[in-house]
PDB file of C-alpha atoms in Angstrom:
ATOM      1  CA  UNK D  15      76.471  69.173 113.776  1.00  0.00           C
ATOM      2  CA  UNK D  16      78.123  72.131 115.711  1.00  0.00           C
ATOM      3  CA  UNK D  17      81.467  70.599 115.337  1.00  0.00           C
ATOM      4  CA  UNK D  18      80.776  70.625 111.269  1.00  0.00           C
ATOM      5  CA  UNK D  19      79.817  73.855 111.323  1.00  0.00           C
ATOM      6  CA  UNK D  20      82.715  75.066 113.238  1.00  0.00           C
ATOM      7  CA  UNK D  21      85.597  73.416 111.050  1.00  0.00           C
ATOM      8  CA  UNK D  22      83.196  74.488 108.061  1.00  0.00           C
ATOM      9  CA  UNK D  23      84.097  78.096 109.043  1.00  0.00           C
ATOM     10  CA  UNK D  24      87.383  77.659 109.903  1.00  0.00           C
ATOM     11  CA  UNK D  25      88.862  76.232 107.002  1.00  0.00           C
ATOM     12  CA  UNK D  26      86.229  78.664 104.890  1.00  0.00           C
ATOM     13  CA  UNK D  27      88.610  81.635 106.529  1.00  0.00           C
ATOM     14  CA  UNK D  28      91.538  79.654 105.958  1.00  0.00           C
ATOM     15  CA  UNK D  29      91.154  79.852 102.304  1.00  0.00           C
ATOM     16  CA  UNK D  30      89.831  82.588 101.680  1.00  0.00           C
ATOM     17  CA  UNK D  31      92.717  84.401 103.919  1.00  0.00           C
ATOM     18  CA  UNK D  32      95.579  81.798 101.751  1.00  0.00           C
ATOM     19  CA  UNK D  33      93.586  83.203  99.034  1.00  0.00           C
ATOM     20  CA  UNK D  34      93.948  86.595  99.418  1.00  0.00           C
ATOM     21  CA  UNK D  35      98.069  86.506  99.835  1.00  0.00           C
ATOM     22  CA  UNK D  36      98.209  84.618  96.810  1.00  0.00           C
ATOM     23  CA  UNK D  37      97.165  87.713  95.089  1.00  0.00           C
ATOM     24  CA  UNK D  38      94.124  89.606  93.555  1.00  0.00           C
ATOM     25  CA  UNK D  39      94.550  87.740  89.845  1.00  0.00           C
ATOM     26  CA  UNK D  40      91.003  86.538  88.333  1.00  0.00           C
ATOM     27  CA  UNK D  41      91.176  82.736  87.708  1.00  0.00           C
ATOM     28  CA  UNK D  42      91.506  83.567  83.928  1.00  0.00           C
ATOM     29  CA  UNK D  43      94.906  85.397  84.552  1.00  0.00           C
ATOM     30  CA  UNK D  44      96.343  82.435  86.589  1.00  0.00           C
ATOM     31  CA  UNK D  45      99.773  81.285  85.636  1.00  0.00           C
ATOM     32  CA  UNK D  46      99.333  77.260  85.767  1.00  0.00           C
ATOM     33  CA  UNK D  47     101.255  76.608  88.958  1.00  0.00           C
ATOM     34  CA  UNK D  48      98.951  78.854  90.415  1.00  0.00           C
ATOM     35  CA  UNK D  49      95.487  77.475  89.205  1.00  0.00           C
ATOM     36  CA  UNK D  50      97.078  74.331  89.920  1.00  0.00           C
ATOM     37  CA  UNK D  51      97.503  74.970  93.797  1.00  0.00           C
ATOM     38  CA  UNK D  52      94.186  77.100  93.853  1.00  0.00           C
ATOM     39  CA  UNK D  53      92.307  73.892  92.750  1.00  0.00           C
ATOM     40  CA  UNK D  54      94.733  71.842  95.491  1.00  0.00           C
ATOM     41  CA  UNK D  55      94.110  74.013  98.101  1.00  0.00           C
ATOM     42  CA  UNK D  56      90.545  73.944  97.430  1.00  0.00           C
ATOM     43  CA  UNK D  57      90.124  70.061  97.502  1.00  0.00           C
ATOM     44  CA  UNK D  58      91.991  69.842 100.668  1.00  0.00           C
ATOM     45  CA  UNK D  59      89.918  71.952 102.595  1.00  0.00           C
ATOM     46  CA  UNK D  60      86.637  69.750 101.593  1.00  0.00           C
ATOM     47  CA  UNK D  61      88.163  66.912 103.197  1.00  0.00           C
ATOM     48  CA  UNK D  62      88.453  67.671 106.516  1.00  0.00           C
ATOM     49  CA  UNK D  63      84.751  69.468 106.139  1.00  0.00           C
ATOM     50  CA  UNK D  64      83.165  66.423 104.687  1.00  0.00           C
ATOM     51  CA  UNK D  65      85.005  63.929 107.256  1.00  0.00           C
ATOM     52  CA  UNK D  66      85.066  65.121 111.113  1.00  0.00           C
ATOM     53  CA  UNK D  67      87.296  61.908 111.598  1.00  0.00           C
ATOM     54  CA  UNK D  68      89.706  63.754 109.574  1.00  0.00           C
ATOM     55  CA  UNK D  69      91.771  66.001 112.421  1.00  0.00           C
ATOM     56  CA  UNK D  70      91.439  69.353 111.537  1.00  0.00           C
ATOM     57  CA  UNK D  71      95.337  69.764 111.320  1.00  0.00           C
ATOM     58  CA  UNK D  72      95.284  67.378 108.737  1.00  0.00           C
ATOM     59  CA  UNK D  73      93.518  69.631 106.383  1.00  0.00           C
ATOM     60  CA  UNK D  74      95.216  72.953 107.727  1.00  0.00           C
ATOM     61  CA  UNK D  75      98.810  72.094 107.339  1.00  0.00           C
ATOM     62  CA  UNK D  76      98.552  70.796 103.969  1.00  0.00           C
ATOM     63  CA  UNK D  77      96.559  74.033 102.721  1.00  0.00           C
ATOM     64  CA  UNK D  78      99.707  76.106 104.330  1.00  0.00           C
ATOM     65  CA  UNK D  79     102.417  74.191 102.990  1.00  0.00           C
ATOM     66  CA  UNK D  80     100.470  75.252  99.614  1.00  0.00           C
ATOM     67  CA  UNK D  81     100.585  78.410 100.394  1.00  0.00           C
ATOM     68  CA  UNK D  82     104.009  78.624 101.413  1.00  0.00           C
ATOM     69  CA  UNK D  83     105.145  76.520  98.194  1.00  0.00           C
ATOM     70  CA  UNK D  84     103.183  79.250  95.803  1.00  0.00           C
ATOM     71  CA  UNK D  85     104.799  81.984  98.205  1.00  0.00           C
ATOM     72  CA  UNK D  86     108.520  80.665  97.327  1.00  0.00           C
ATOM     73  CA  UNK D  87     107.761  79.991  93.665  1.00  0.00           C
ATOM     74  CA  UNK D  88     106.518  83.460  93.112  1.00  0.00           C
ATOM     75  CA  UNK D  89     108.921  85.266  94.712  1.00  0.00           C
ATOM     76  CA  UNK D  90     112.271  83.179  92.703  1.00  0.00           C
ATOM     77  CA  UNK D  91     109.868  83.732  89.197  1.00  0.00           C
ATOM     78  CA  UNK D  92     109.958  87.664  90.404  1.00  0.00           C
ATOM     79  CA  UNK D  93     113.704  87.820  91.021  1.00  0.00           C
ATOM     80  CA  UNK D  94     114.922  85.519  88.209  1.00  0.00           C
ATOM     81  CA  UNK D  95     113.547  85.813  84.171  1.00  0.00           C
ATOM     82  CA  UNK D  96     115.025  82.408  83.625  1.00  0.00           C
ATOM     83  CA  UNK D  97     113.293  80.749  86.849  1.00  0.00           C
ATOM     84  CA  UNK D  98     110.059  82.822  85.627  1.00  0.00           C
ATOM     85  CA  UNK D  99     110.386  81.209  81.513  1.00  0.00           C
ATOM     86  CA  UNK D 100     110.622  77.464  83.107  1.00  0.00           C
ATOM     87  CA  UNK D 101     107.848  78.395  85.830  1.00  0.00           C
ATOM     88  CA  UNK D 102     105.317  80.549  83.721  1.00  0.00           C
ATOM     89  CA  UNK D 103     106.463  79.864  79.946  1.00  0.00           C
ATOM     90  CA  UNK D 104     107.048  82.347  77.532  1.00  0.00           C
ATOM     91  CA  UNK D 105     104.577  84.643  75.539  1.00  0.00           C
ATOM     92  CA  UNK D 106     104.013  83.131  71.911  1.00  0.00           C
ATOM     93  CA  UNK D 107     103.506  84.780  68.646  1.00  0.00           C
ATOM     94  CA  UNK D 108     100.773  83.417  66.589  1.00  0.00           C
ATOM     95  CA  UNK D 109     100.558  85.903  63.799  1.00  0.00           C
ATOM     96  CA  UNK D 110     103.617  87.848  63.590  1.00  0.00           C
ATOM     97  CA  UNK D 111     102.942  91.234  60.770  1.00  0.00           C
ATOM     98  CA  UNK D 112     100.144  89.940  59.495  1.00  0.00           C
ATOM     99  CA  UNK D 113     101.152  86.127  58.454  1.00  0.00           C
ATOM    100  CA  UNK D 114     100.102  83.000  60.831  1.00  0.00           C
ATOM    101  CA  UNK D 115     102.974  81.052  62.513  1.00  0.00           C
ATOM    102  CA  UNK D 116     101.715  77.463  61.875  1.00  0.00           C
ATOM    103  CA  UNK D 117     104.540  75.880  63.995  1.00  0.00           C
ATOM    104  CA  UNK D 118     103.792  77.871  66.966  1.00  0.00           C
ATOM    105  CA  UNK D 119      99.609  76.705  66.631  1.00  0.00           C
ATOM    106  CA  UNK D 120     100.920  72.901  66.693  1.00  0.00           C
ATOM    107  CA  UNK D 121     103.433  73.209  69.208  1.00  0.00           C
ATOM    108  CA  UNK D 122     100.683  75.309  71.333  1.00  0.00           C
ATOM    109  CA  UNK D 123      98.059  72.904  70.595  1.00  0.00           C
ATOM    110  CA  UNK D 124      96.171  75.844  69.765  1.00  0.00           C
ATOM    111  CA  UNK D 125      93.425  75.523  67.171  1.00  0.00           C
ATOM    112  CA  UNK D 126      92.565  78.510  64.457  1.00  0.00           C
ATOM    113  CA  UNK D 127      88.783  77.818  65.965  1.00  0.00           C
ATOM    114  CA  UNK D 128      90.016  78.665  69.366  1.00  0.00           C
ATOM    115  CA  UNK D 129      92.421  81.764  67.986  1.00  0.00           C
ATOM    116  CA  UNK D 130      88.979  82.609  66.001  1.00  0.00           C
ATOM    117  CA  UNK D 131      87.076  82.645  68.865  1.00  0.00           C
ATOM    118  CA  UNK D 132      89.373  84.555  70.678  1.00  0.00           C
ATOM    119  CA  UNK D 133      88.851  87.148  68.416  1.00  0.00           C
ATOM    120  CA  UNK D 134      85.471  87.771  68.327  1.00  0.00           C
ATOM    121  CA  UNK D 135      85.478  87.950  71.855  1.00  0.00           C
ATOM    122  CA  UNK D 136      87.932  91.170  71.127  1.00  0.00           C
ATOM    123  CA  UNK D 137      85.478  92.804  68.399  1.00  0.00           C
ATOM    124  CA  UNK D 138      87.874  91.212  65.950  1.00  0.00           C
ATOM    125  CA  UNK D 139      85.983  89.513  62.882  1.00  0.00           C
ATOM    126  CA  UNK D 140      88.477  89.094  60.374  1.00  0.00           C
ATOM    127  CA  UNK D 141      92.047  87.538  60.929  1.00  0.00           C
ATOM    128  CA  UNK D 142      93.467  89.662  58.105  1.00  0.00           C
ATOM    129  CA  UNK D 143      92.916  92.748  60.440  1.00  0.00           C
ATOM    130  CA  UNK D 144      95.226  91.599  62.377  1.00  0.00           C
ATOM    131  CA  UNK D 145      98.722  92.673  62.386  1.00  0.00           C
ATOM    132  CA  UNK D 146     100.025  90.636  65.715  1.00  0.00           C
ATOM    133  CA  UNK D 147      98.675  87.800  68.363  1.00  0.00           C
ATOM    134  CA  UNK D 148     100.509  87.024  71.289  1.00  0.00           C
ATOM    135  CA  UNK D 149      99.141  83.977  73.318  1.00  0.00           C
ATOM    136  CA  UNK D 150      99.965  85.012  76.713  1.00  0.00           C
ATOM    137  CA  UNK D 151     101.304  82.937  79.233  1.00  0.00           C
ATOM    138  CA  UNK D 152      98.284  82.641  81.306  1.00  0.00           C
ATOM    139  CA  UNK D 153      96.289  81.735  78.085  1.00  0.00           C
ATOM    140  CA  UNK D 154      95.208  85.076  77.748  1.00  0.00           C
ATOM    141  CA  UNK D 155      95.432  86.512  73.823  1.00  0.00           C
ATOM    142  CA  UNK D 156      96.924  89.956  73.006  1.00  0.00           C
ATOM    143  CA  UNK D 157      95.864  91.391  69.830  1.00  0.00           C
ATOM    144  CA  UNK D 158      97.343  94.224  67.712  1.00  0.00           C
ATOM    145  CA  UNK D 159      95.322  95.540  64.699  1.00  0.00           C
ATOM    146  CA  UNK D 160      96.317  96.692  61.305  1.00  0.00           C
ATOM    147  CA  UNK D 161      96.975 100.534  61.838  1.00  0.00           C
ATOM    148  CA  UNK D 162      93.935 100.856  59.077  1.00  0.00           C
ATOM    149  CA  UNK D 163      91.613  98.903  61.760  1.00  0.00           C
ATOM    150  CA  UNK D 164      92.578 100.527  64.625  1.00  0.00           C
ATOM    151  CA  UNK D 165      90.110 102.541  66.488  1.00  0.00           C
ATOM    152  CA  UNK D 166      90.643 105.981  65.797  1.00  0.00           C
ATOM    153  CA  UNK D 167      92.751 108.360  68.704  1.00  0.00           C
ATOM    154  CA  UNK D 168      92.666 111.508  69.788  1.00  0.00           C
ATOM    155  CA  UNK D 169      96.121 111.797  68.796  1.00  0.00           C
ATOM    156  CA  UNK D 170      95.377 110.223  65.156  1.00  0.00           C
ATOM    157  CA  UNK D 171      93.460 112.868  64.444  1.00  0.00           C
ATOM    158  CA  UNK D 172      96.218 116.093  66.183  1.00  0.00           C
ATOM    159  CA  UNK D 173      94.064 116.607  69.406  1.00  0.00           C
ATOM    160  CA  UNK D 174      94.894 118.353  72.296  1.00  0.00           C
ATOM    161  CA  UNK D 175      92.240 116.416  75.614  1.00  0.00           C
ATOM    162  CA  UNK D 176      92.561 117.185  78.972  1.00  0.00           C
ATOM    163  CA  UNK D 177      93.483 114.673  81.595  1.00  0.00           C
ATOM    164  CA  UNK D 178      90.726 112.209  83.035  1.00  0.00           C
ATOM    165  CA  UNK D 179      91.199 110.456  86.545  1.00  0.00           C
ATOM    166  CA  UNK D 180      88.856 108.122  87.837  1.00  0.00           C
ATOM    167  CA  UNK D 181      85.589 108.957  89.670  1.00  0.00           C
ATOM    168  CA  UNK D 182      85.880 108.756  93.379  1.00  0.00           C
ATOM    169  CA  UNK D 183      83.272 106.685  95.126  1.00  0.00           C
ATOM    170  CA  UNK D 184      81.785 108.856  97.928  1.00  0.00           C
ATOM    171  CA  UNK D 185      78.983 106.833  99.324  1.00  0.00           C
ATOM    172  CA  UNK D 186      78.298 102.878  98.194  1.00  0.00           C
ATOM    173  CA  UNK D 187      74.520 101.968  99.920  1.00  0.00           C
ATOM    174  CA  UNK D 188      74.451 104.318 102.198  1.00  0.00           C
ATOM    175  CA  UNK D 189      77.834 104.011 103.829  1.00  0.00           C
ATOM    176  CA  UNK D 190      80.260 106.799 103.500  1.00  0.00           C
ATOM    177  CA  UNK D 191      83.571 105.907 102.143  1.00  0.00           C
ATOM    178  CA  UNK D 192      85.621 108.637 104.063  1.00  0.00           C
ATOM    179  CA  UNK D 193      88.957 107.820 102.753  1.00  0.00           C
ATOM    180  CA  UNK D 194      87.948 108.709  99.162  1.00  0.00           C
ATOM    181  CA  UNK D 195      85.790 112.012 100.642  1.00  0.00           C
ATOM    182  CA  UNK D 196      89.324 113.081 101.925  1.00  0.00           C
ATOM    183  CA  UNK D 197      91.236 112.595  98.384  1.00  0.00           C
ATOM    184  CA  UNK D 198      88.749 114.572  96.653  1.00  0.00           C
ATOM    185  CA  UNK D 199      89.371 117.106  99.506  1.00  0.00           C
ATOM    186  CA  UNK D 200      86.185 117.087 100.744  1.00  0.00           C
ATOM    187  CA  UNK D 201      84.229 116.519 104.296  1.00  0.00           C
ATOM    188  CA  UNK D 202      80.946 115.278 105.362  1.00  0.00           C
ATOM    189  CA  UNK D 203      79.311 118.546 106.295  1.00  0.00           C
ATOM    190  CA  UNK D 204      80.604 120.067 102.717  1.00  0.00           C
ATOM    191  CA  UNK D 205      78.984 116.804 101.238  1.00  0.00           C
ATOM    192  CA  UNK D 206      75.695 116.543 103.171  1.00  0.00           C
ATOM    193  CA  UNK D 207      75.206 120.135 101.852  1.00  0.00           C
ATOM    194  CA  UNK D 208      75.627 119.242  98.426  1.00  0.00           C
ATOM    195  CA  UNK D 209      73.019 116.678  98.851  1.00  0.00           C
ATOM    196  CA  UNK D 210      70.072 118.909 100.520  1.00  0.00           C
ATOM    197  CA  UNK D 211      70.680 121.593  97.164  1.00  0.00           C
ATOM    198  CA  UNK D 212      68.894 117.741  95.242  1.00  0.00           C
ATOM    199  CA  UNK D 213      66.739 116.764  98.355  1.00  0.00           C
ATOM    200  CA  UNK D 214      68.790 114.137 100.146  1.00  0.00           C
ATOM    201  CA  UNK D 215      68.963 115.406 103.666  1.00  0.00           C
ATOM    202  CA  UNK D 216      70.765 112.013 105.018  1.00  0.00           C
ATOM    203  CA  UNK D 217      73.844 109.815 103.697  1.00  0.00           C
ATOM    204  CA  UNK D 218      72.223 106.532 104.289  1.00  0.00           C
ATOM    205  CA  UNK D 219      69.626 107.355 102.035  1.00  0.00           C
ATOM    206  CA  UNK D 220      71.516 107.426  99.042  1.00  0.00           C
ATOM    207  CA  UNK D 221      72.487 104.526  97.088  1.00  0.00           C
ATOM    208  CA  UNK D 222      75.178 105.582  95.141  1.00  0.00           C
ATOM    209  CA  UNK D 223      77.513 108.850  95.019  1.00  0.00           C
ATOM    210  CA  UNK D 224      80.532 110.027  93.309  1.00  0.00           C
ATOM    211  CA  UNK D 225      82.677 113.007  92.234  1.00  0.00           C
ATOM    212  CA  UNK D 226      84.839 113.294  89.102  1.00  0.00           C
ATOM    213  CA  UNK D 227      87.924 115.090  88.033  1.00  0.00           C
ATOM    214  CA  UNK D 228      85.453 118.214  87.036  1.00  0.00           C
ATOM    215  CA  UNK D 229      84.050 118.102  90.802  1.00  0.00           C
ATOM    216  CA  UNK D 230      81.056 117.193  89.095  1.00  0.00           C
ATOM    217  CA  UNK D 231      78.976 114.724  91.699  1.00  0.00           C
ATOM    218  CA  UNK D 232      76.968 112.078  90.182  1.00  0.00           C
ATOM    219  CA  UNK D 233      74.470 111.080  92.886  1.00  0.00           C
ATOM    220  CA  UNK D 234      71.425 108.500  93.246  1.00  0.00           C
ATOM    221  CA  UNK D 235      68.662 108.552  95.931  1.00  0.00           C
ATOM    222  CA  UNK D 236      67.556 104.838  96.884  1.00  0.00           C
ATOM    223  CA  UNK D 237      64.129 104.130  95.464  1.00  0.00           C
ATOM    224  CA  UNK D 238      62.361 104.240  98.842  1.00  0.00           C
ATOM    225  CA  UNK D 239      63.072 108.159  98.394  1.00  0.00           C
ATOM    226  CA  UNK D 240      61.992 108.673  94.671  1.00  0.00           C
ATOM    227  CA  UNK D 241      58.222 106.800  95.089  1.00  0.00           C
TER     228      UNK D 241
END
């Protein structure tokens, strides 16, 4: 049972660590090739965790030769566009200003109830509102309205706004993220004070905390402090 449990974790950190260098893409924004080894990589590890007669090496060198075969293909798609169009495939246009390409549906063996579909899942009820679809390589749809269904701008309508950066995360749980407290140019002491002036005398007692561009801080006490 120990011995299971031991190769259990080791190959667990095995893929999670081939994992990681393959990238930070969600499964949805996989090219093939790379879903493809993903699931490989993933059935080759349960072997070896299922089977102790199975050497561990068995299970480990095939999961790195994966890795190493996703490593290569990435980096020729990123130095050559042709290697990347036989790799990844090409973008296609679906509806190209305004009218639907039925050739590139049937050579797609994409359905209008999929395309539909797709569509409502973008706030998009009506296909005449749209003015181009792009079926991504990674099956992901791009849509671009009508310009008389578009969402209205701040420059649509001749307005000057003021630039917005992300809020910085300043504590997560308790746990002070100090790397973010030092890029809004801030330290703990300056921070702890800003918490007594709302009654929160120690970082671990707040849940969640963060600063904006305005140096506005958004803070929440943990509910053991608010009963």
């Amino acid at each position: 049972m120990l011995v299971v449990f031991i190769r259990t974790i080791i190959l667990y950190t095995i893929v999670i660590v081939a994992m990681r260098i393959m990238g930070k893409r969600q499964i949805g924004e996989l090219q093939p090739f790379e879903l493809a080894i993903a699931i490989m990589i993933s059935d080759l590890a349960s072997v070896p965790m299922q089977n102790t007669g199975v050497p561990l090496l068995h299970g480990v060198i095939p999961i790195l030769t994966m890795l190493a075969i996703q490593i290569i293909i990435s980096f020729v798609s990123l130095k050559s566009t042709r290697a990347r169009n036989i790799i990844c495939g090409k973008p296609s246009v679906l509806i190209s200003a305004g009218k639907i390409n039925e050739n590139v549906f049937q050579n797609e063996l994409y359905t209008l109830n999929d395309f539909l579909e797709q569509l409502r899942s973008k706030d998009i009820y009506n296909i005449a509102d749209v003015e181009y679809a792009i079926l991504e390589s990674n099956g992901q749809l791009s849509v671009v309205p009508k310009a008389g269904k578009r969402n209205v701008t701040p420059e649509d309508l001749n307005l000057n706004v003021k630039y917005e950066a992300p809020a910085l995360e300043l504590i997560i749980d308790g746990d002070l993220i100090k790397e973010n407290l030092k890029n809004a140019n801030l330290d703990k002491h300056m921070l702890e004070a800003e918490l007594n002036k709302i009654g929160i005398k120690q970082i671990k007692d707040v849940l969640f905390a963060s600063i904006d561009c305005d140096r506005k801080l958004f803070c929440q006490a943990k509910e053991k402090r608010s009963k």
